[in-house]
Structure formats: C-alpha cells, structure tokens
mmCIF file of C-alpha atoms and ligand atoms in Angstrom:
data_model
loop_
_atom_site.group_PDB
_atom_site.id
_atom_site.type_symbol
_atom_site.label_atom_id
_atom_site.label_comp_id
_atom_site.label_asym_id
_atom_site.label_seq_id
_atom_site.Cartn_x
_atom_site.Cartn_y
_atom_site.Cartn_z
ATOM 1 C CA UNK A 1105 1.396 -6.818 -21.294
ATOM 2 C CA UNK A 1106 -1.227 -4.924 -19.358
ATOM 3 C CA UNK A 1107 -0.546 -1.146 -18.689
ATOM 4 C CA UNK A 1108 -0.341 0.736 -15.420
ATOM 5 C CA UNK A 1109 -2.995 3.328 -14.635
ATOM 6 C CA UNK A 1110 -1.112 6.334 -15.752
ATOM 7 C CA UNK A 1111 -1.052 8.484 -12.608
ATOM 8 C CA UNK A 1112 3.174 10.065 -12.998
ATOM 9 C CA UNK A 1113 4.635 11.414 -16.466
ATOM 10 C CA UNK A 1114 8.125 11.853 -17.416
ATOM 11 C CA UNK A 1115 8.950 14.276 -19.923
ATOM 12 C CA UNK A 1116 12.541 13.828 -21.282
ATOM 13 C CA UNK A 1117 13.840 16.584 -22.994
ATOM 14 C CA UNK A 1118 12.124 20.274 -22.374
ATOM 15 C CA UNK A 1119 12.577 22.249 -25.727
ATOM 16 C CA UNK A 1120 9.652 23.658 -27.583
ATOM 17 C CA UNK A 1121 7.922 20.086 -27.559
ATOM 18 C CA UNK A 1122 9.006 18.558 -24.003
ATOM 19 C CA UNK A 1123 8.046 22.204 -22.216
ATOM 20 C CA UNK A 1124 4.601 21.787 -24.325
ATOM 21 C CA UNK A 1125 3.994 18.549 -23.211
ATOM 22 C CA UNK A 1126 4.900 19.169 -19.854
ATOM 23 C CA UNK A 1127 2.658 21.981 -19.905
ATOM 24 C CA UNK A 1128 -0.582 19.974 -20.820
ATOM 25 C CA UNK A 1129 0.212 16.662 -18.432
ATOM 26 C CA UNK A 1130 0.156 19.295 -15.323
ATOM 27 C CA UNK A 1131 -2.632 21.006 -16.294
ATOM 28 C CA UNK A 1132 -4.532 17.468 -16.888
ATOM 29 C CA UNK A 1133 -3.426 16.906 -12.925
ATOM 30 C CA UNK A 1134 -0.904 14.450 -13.740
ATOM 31 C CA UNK A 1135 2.469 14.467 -11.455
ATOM 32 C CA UNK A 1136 4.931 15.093 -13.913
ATOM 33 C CA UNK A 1137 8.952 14.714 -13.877
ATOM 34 C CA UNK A 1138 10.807 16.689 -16.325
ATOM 35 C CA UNK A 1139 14.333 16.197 -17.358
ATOM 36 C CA UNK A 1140 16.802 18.252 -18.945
ATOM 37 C CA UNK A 1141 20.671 18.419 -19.371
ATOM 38 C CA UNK A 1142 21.073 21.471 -16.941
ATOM 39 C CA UNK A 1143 19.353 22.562 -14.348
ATOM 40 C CA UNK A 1144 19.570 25.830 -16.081
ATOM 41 C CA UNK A 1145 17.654 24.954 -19.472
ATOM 42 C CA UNK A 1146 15.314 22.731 -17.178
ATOM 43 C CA UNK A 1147 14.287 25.948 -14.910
ATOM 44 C CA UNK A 1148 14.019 28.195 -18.133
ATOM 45 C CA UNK A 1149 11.111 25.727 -19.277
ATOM 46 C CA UNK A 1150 10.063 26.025 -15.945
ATOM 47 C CA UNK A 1151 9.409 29.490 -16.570
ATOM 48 C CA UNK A 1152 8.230 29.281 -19.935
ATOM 49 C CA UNK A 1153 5.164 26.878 -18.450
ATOM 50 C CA UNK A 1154 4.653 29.466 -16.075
ATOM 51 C CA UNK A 1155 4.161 32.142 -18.156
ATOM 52 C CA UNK A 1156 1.740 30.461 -20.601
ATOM 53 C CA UNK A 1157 -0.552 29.447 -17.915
ATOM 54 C CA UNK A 1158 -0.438 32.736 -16.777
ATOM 55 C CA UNK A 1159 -1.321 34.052 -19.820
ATOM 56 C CA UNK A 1160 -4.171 31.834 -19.464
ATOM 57 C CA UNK A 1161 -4.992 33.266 -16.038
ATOM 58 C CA UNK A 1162 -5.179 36.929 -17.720
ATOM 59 C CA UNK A 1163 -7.196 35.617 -20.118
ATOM 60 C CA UNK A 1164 -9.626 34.154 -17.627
ATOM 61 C CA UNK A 1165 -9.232 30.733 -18.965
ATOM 62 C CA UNK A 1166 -7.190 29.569 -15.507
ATOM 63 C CA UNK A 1167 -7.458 30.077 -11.665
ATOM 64 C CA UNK A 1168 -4.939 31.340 -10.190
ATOM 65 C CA UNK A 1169 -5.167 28.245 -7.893
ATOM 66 C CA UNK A 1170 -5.188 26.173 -10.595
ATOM 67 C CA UNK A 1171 -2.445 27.721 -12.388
ATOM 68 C CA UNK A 1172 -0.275 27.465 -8.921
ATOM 69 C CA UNK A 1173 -1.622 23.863 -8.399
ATOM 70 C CA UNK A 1174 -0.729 22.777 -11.650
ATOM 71 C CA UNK A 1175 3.018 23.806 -11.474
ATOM 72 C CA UNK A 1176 3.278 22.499 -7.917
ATOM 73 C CA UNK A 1177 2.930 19.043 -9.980
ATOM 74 C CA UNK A 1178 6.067 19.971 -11.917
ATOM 75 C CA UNK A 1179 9.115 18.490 -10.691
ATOM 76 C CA UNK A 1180 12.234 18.825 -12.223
ATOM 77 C CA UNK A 1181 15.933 16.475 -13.240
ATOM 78 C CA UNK A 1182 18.358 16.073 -14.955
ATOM 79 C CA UNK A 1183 18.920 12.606 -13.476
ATOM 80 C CA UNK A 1184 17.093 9.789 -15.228
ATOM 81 C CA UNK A 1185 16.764 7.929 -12.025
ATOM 82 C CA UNK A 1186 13.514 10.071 -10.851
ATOM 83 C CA UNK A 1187 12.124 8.531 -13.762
ATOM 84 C CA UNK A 1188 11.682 5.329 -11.480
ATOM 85 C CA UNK A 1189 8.264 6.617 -10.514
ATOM 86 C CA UNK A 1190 6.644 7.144 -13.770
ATOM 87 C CA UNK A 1191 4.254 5.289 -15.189
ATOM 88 C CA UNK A 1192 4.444 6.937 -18.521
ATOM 89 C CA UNK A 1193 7.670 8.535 -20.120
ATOM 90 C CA UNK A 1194 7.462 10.877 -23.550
ATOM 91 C CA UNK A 1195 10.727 11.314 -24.893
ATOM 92 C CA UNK A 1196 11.171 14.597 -26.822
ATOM 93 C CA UNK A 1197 14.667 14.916 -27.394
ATOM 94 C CA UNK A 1198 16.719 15.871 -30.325
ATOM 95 C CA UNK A 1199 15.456 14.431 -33.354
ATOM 96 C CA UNK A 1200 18.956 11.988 -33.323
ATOM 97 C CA UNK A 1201 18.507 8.482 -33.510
ATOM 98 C CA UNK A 1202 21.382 7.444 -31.890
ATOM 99 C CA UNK A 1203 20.646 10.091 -28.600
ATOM 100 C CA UNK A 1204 17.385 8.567 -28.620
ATOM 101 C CA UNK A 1205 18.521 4.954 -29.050
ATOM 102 C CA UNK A 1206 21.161 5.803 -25.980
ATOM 103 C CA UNK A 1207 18.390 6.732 -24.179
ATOM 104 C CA UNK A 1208 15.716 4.663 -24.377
ATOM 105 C CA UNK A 1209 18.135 1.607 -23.459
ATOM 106 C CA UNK A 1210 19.319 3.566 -20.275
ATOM 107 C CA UNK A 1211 15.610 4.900 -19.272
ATOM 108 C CA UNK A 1212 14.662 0.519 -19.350
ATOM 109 C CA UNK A 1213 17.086 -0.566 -16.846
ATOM 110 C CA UNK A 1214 15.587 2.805 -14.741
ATOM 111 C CA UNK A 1215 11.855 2.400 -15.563
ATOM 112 C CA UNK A 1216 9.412 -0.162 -13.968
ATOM 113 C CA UNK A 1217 9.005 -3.063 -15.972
ATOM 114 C CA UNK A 1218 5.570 -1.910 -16.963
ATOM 115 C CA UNK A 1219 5.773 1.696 -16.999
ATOM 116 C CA UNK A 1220 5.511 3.008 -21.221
ATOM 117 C CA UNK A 1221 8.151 4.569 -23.171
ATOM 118 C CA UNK A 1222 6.662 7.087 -25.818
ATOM 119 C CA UNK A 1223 8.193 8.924 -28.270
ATOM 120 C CA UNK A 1224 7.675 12.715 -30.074
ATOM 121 C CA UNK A 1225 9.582 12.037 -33.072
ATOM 122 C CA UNK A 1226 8.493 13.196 -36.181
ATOM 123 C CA UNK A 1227 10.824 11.483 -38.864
ATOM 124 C CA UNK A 1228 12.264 8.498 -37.639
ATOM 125 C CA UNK A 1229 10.898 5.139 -37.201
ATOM 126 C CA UNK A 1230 9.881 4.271 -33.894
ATOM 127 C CA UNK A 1231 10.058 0.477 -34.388
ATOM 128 C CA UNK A 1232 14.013 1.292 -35.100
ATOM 129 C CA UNK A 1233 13.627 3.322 -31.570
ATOM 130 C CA UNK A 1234 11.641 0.755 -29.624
ATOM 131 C CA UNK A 1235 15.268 -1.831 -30.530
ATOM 132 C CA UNK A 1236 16.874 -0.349 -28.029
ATOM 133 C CA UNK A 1237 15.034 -1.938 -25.061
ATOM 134 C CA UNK A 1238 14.675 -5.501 -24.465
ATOM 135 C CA UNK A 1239 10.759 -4.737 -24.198
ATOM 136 C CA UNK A 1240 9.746 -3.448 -27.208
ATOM 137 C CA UNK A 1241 5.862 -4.013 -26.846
ATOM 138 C CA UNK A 1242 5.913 -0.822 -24.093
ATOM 139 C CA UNK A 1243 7.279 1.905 -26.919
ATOM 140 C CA UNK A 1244 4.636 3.696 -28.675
ATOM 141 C CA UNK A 1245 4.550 6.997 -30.637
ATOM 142 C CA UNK A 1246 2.964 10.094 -29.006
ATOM 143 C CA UNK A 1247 3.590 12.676 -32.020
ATOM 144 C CA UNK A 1248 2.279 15.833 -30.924
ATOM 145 C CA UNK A 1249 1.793 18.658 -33.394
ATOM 146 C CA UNK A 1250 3.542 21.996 -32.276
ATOM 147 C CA UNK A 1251 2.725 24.347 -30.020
ATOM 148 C CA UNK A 1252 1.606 21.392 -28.173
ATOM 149 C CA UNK A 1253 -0.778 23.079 -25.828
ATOM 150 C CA UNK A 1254 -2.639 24.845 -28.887
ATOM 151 C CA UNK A 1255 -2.715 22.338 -31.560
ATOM 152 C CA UNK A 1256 -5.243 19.531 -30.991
ATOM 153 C CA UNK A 1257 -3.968 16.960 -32.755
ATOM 154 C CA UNK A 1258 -1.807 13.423 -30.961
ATOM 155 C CA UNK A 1259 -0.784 10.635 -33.810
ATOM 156 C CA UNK A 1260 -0.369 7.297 -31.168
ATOM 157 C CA UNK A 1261 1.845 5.313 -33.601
ATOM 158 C CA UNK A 1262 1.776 1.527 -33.191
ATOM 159 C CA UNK A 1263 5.363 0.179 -34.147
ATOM 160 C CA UNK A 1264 6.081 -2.954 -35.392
ATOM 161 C CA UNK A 1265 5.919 -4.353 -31.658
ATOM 162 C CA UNK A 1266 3.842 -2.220 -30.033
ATOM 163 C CA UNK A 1267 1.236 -4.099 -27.667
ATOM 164 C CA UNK A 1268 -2.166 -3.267 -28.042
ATOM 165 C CA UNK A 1269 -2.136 -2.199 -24.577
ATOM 166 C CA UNK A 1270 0.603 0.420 -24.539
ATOM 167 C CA UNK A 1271 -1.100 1.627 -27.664
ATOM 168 C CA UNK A 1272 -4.709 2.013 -25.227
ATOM 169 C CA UNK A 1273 -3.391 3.771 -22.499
ATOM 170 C CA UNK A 1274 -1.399 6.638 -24.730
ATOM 171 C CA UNK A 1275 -4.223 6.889 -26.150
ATOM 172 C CA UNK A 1276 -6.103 7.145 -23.037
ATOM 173 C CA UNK A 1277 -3.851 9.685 -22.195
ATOM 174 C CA UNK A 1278 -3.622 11.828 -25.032
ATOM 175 C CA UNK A 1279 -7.448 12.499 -24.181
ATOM 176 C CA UNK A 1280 -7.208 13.454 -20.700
ATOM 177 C CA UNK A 1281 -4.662 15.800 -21.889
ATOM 178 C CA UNK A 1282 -7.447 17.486 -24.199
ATOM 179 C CA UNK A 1283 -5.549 16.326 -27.752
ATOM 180 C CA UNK A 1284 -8.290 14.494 -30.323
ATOM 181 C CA UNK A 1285 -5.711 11.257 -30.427
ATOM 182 C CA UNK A 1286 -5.879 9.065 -34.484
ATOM 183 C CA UNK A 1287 -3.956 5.937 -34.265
ATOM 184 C CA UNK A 1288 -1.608 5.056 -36.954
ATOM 185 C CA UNK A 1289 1.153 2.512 -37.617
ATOM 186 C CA UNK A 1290 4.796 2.930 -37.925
ATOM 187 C CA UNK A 1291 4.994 4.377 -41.453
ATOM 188 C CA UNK A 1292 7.743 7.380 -42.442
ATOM 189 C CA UNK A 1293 5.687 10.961 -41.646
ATOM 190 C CA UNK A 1294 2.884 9.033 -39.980
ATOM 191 C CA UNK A 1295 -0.388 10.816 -41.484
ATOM 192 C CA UNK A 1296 -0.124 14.425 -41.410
ATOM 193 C CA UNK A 1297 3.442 15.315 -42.550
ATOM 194 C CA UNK A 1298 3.145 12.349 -45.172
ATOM 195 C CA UNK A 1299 0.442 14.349 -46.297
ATOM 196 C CA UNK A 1300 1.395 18.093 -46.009
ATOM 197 C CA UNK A 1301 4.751 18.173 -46.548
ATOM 198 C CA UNK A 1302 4.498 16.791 -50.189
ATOM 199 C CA UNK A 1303 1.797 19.487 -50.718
ATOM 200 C CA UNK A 1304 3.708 21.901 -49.170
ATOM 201 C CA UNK A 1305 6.829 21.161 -51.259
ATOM 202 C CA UNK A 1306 4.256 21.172 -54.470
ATOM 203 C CA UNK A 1307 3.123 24.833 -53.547
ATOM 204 C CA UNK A 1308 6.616 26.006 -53.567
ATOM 205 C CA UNK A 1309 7.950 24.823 -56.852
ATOM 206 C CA UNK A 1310 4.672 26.630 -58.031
ATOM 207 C CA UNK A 1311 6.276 29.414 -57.085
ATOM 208 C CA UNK A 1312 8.754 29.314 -59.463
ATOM 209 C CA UNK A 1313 6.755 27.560 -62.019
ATOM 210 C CA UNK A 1314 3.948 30.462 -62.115
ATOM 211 C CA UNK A 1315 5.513 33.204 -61.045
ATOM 212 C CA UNK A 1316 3.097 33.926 -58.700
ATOM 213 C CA UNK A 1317 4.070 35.855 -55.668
ATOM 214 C CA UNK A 1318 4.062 34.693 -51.799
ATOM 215 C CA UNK A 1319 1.372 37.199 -51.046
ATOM 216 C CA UNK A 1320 -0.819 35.412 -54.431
ATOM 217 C CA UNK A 1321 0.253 32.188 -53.140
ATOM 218 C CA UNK A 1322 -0.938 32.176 -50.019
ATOM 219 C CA UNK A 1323 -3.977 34.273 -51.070
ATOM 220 C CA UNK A 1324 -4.617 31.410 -53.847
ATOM 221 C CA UNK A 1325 -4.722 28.632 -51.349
ATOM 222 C CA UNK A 1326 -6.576 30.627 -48.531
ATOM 223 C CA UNK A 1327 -9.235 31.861 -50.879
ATOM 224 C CA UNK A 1328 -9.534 28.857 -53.709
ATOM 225 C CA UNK A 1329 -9.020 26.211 -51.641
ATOM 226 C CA UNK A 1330 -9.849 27.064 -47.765
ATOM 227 C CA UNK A 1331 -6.523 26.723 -46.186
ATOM 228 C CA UNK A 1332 -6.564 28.070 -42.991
ATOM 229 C CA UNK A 1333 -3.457 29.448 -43.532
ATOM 230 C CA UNK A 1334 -1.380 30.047 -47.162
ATOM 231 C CA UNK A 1335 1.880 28.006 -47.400
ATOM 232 C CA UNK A 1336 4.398 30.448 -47.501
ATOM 233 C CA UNK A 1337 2.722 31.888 -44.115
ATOM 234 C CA UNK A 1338 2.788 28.097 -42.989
ATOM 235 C CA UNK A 1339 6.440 27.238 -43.640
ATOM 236 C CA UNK A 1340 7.653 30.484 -42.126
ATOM 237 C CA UNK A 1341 5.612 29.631 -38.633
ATOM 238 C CA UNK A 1342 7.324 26.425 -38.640
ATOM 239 C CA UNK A 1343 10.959 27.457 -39.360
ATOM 240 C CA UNK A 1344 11.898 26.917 -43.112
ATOM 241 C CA UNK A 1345 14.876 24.853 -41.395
ATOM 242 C CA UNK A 1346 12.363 22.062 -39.617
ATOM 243 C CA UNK A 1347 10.715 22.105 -42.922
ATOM 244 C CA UNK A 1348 14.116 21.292 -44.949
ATOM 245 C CA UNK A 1349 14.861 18.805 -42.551
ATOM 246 C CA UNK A 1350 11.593 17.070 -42.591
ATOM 247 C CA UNK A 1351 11.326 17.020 -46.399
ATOM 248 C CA UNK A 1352 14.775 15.887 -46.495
ATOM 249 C CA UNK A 1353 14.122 13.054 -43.685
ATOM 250 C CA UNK A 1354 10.977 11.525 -45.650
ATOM 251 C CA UNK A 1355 12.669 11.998 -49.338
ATOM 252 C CA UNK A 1356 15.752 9.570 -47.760
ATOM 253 C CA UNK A 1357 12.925 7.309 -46.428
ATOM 254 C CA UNK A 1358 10.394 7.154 -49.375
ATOM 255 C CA UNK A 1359 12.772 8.728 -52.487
ATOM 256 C CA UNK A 1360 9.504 10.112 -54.443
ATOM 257 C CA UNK A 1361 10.788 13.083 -55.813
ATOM 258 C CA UNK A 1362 7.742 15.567 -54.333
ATOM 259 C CA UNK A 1363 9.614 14.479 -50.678
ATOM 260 C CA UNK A 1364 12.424 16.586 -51.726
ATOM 261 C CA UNK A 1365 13.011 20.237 -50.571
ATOM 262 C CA UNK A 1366 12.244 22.683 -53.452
ATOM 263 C CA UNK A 1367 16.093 23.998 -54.071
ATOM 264 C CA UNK A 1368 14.885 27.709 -53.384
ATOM 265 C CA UNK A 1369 14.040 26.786 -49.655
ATOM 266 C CA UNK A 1370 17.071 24.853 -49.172
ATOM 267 C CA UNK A 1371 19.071 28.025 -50.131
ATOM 268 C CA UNK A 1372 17.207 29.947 -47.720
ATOM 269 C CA UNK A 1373 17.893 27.892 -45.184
ATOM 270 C CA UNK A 1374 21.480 27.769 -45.743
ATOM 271 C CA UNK A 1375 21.229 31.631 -46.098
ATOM 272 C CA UNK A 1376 19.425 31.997 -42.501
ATOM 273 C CA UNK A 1377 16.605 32.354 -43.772
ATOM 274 C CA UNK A 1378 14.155 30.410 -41.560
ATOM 275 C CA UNK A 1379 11.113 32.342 -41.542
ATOM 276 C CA UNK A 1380 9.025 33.942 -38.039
ATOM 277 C CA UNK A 1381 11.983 32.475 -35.591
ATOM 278 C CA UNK A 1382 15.012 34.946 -37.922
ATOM 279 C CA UNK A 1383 12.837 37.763 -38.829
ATOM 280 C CA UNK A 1384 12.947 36.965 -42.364
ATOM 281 C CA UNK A 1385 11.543 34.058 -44.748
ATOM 282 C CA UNK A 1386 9.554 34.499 -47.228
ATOM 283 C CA UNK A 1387 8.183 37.579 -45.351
ATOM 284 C CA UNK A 1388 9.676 39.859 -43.186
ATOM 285 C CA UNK A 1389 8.735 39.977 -39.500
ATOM 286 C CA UNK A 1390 9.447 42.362 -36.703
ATOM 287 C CA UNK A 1391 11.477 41.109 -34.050
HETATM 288 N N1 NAD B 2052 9.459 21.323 -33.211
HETATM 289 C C1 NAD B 2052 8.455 20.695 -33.844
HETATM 290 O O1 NAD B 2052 7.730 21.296 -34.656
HETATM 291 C C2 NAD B 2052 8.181 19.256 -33.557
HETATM 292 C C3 NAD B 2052 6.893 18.748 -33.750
HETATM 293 C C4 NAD B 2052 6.625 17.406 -33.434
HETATM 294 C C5 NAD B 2052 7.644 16.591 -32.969
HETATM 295 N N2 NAD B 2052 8.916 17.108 -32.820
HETATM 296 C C6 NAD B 2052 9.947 16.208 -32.309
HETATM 297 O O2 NAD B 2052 10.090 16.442 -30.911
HETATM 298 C C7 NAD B 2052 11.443 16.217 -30.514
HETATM 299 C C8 NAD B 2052 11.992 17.468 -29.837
HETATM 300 O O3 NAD B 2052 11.903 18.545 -30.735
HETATM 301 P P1 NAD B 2052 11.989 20.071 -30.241
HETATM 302 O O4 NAD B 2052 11.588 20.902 -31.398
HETATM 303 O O5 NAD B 2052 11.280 20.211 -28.934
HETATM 304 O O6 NAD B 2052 13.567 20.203 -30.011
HETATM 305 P P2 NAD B 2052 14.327 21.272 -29.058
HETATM 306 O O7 NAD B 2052 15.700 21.346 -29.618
HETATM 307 O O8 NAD B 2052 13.527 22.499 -28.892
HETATM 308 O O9 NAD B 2052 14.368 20.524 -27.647
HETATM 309 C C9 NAD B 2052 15.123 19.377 -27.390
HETATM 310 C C10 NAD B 2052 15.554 19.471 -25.923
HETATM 311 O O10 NAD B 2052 16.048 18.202 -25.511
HETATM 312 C C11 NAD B 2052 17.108 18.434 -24.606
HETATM 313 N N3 NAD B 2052 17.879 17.203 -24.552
HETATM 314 C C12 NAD B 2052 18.724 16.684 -25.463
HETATM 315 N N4 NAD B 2052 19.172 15.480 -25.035
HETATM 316 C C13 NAD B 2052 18.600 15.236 -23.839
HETATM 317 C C14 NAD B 2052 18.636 14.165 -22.912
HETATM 318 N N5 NAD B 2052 19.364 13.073 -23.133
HETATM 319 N N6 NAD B 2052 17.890 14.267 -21.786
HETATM 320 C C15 NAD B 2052 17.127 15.346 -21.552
HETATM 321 N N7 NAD B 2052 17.048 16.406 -22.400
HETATM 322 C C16 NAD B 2052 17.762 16.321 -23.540
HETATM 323 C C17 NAD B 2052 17.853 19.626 -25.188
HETATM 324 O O11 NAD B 2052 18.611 20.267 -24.179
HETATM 325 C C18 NAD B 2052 16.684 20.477 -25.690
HETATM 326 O O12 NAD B 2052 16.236 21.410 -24.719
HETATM 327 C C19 NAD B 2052 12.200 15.802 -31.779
HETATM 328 O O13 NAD B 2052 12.217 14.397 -31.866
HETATM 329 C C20 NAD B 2052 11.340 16.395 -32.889
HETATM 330 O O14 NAD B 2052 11.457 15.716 -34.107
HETATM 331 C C21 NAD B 2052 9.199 18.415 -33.074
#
C-alpha cells in the first residue's frame, strides 16, 4: 500500500488523550476533525484546547495569531462521516475492545481506501483491533504517553499486518507533531508500560515488605536511583485506578506474577482512592 501525504487528521474520541492529540495536530498546522458523542463533551474539549494554548500564549511560548490560527483548524462531529476527508484517523476511545472493534469496521466503509487508521490504546492488541477492517495493513499504533502535549514520547506499533508504509507515515507524523516517535511491534504494554509497570508494582510491595514510608519511598528512588519522580508520587499523577487497570490488563495477557496489582492498591482503588484526580492516594492533595 502506499500512504497519502497526511495533510487532514481525525481524532475520534476527545477525553484526556483525544483533546491532547487534537491539541498537538493543530498546532503542527494540520486540519483536524474531532469527534465526540455530544456536541456538548466535543465543545468542552474545545475549550480545554483553548485554554492550554492560551496558557501557552501567557507564557510567551504562542502568538496570539497562532494560537487563533491553530484552533480555526479545529473542526468538530459527532458524525463519523466528516471523517471522509482525513487522511489519517487516531482513535482514542474507551479502552473497550469491542467499542473499538465497532468502530474501526464502521470508520472503513467511511474512510478513503488509503487514508490510516491509528490507534491510542495502551493494553490491548492492536493486531486484534486492526480484524475489524477488511484492510488490515492501514492500522497502526500511535500510543501517546499522557498529557499528550507535554510528554515527548509516541510508540508507532507495527501489528501483525501492519504495512511498512502505514508504519512510515505515523511515524512521519508523530515528528511533525514534536513527539521523539520508537517503533515497536504488537507485543502486550509495548515498551514502556511493559517496563514500568512491573517496576512500579515491585516498588509497592516494598512498601509493605520494608516498611518504608511513601515519603522514604519515593525519596529512595529519587535520590538512589535518579527517578525523576518517586513511585508513589508517580502512581498518584496517573490515577491509582489507570494503574490497577493496566497492571491488571498485562497480568491477564502475560500471567507473570510482578504484572499483578499489589493487593494494597487494588483496595485503594476500590476505596476511591485514586491519587491527584480524588484528592487522596497515597498523599493527600488540595482540591
Ligand atoms: N489516560 C491515559 O493515561 C492514557 C495514555 C495512553 C493511552 N490511553 C488510551 O487512550 C484511549 C482513551 O483514553 P482516555 O484516558 O483519553 O479516556 P477518556 O475516558 O478520557 O476519553 C474517552 C473519550 O472517548 C469518547 N468516546 C467514547 N466512544 C466514542 C465514540 N464511538 N466516538 C467518539 N468518542 C467516543 C468518550 O465520550 C470520552 O470523552 C484509551 O484507549 C486508553 O487506553 C490512555
């Protein structure tokens, strides 16, 4: 298959990732269609863009024109059928795989027979998402990292019948939108949450195991071992909920026991408490 020039993105799905990715294909100058449910939840991303790239205007990081150009290439659905135009969708949609399956089948009978369908999940295979459409060899990964505008980081996964071409241009892409892109293949957590979330997991059950505190935790792995950032601090930012969920996701997947939620996180999940977003994890936070 040889891939269009990507000039028109379609973002499906504008949550924290979608409105994030939105975010960064406008301000790279690429028309971009985003769809929601409602055309309420699609204009309150709307405003959420709007008010982080005016936070970049006050911090003199952003024109004014720029900002105003830049949502001016912002137009918004909740029909699939604008998608026609596109020459690139990202679906970031619930992390469900039948919702995503549903939609990837109804976005190919929409989408131009070249156009590429990309996908944000995190956890589920996207060679299992790519069977949905006749023309598997057009659906890559795009895994951003979150917030996607901040964090630099783009995994383009290569599923199982990913062309090499569809692979290219997301890659292509994922520069022009500033992100340093890896390429990886298909495999459950990709690279970095194969990696971290294990690790994380281990620096919980140390909790337990050494009785150390979540103030000497996170000062042990800041200060011995140069984490930007200690764990506890880390798994509170995320939302000790996505972090269940993930750990839960790849333990299913892979069944090596270090996969597995610590039990003391899953009862804090179950107990609300989910970190930054509830006021309360493992620290408490002012609202
Ligand atoms: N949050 C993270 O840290 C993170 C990081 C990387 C990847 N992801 C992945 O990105 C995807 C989205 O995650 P999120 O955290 O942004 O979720 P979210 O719940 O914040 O957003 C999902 C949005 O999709 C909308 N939606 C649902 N079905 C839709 C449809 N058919 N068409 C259009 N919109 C639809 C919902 O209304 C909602 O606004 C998931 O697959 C998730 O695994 C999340």
């Amino acid at each position: 298959m040889t891939a269009p020039e990507i000039r028109t993105i379609g973002v499906v799905g504008l949550g924290a990732m979608g409105s994030g990715i939105a975010q960064l294909a406008i301000e790279a100058g690429y028309a971009t269609v985003g769809r929601e449910v409602s055309d309420d939840l699609g204009e309150r991303a709307r405003e959420r863009i709007a008010h982080f790239l005016q936070r970049k205007v006050d911090k003199g990081t952003l024109g004014v024109d720029e900002r105003a150009a830049a949502l001016d290439r912002l137009s918004l659905t909740t029909s699939l059928a604008d998608f026609g135009r596109c020459d690139l969708v990202i679906e970031a949609i619930v992390e469900d795989l039948g919702a995503k399956l549903a939609l990837f089948s109804e976005l190919e009978t929409i989408v131009r027979p070249d156009a590429i369908l990309a996908t944000n999940t995190s956890a589920l295979s996207v060679t299992e998402i790519a069977a949905a459409v006749s023309t598997s060899e057009r659906v890559v990964g795009m895994h951003f990292f979150n917030p996607a505008p901040l964090m630099p980081l783009v995994e383009i996964v290569q599923a199982e019948l990913s062309s090499r071409a569809a692979v290219d241009a997301a890659y292509t892409v994922g520069e022009r939108l500033g992100k340093r892109p890896i390429r990886c293949h298909d495999t459950p957590g990709f690279v970095v949450n194969r990696i971290l979330i294990p690790l994380v997991n281990d620096c919980l059950r140390v909790l337990d195991e050494a009785r150390v505190s979540p103030e000497d935790l996170d000062t042990a792995m800041t200060a011995g071992a140069g984490w930007p950032m200690g764990p506890c601090t880390l798994v509170d930012l995320v939302g000790i909920d996505v972090h269940v969920h993930a750990s839960e996701a790849l333990y299913e997947k892979l069944r090596e026991p270090r996969m597995a939620p610590p039990p003391r996180i899953v009862a804090m999940k179950n107990a609300g408490l989910l970190g930054r977003k509830s006021g309360r994890g493992f620290y408490t936070y002012d609202s």
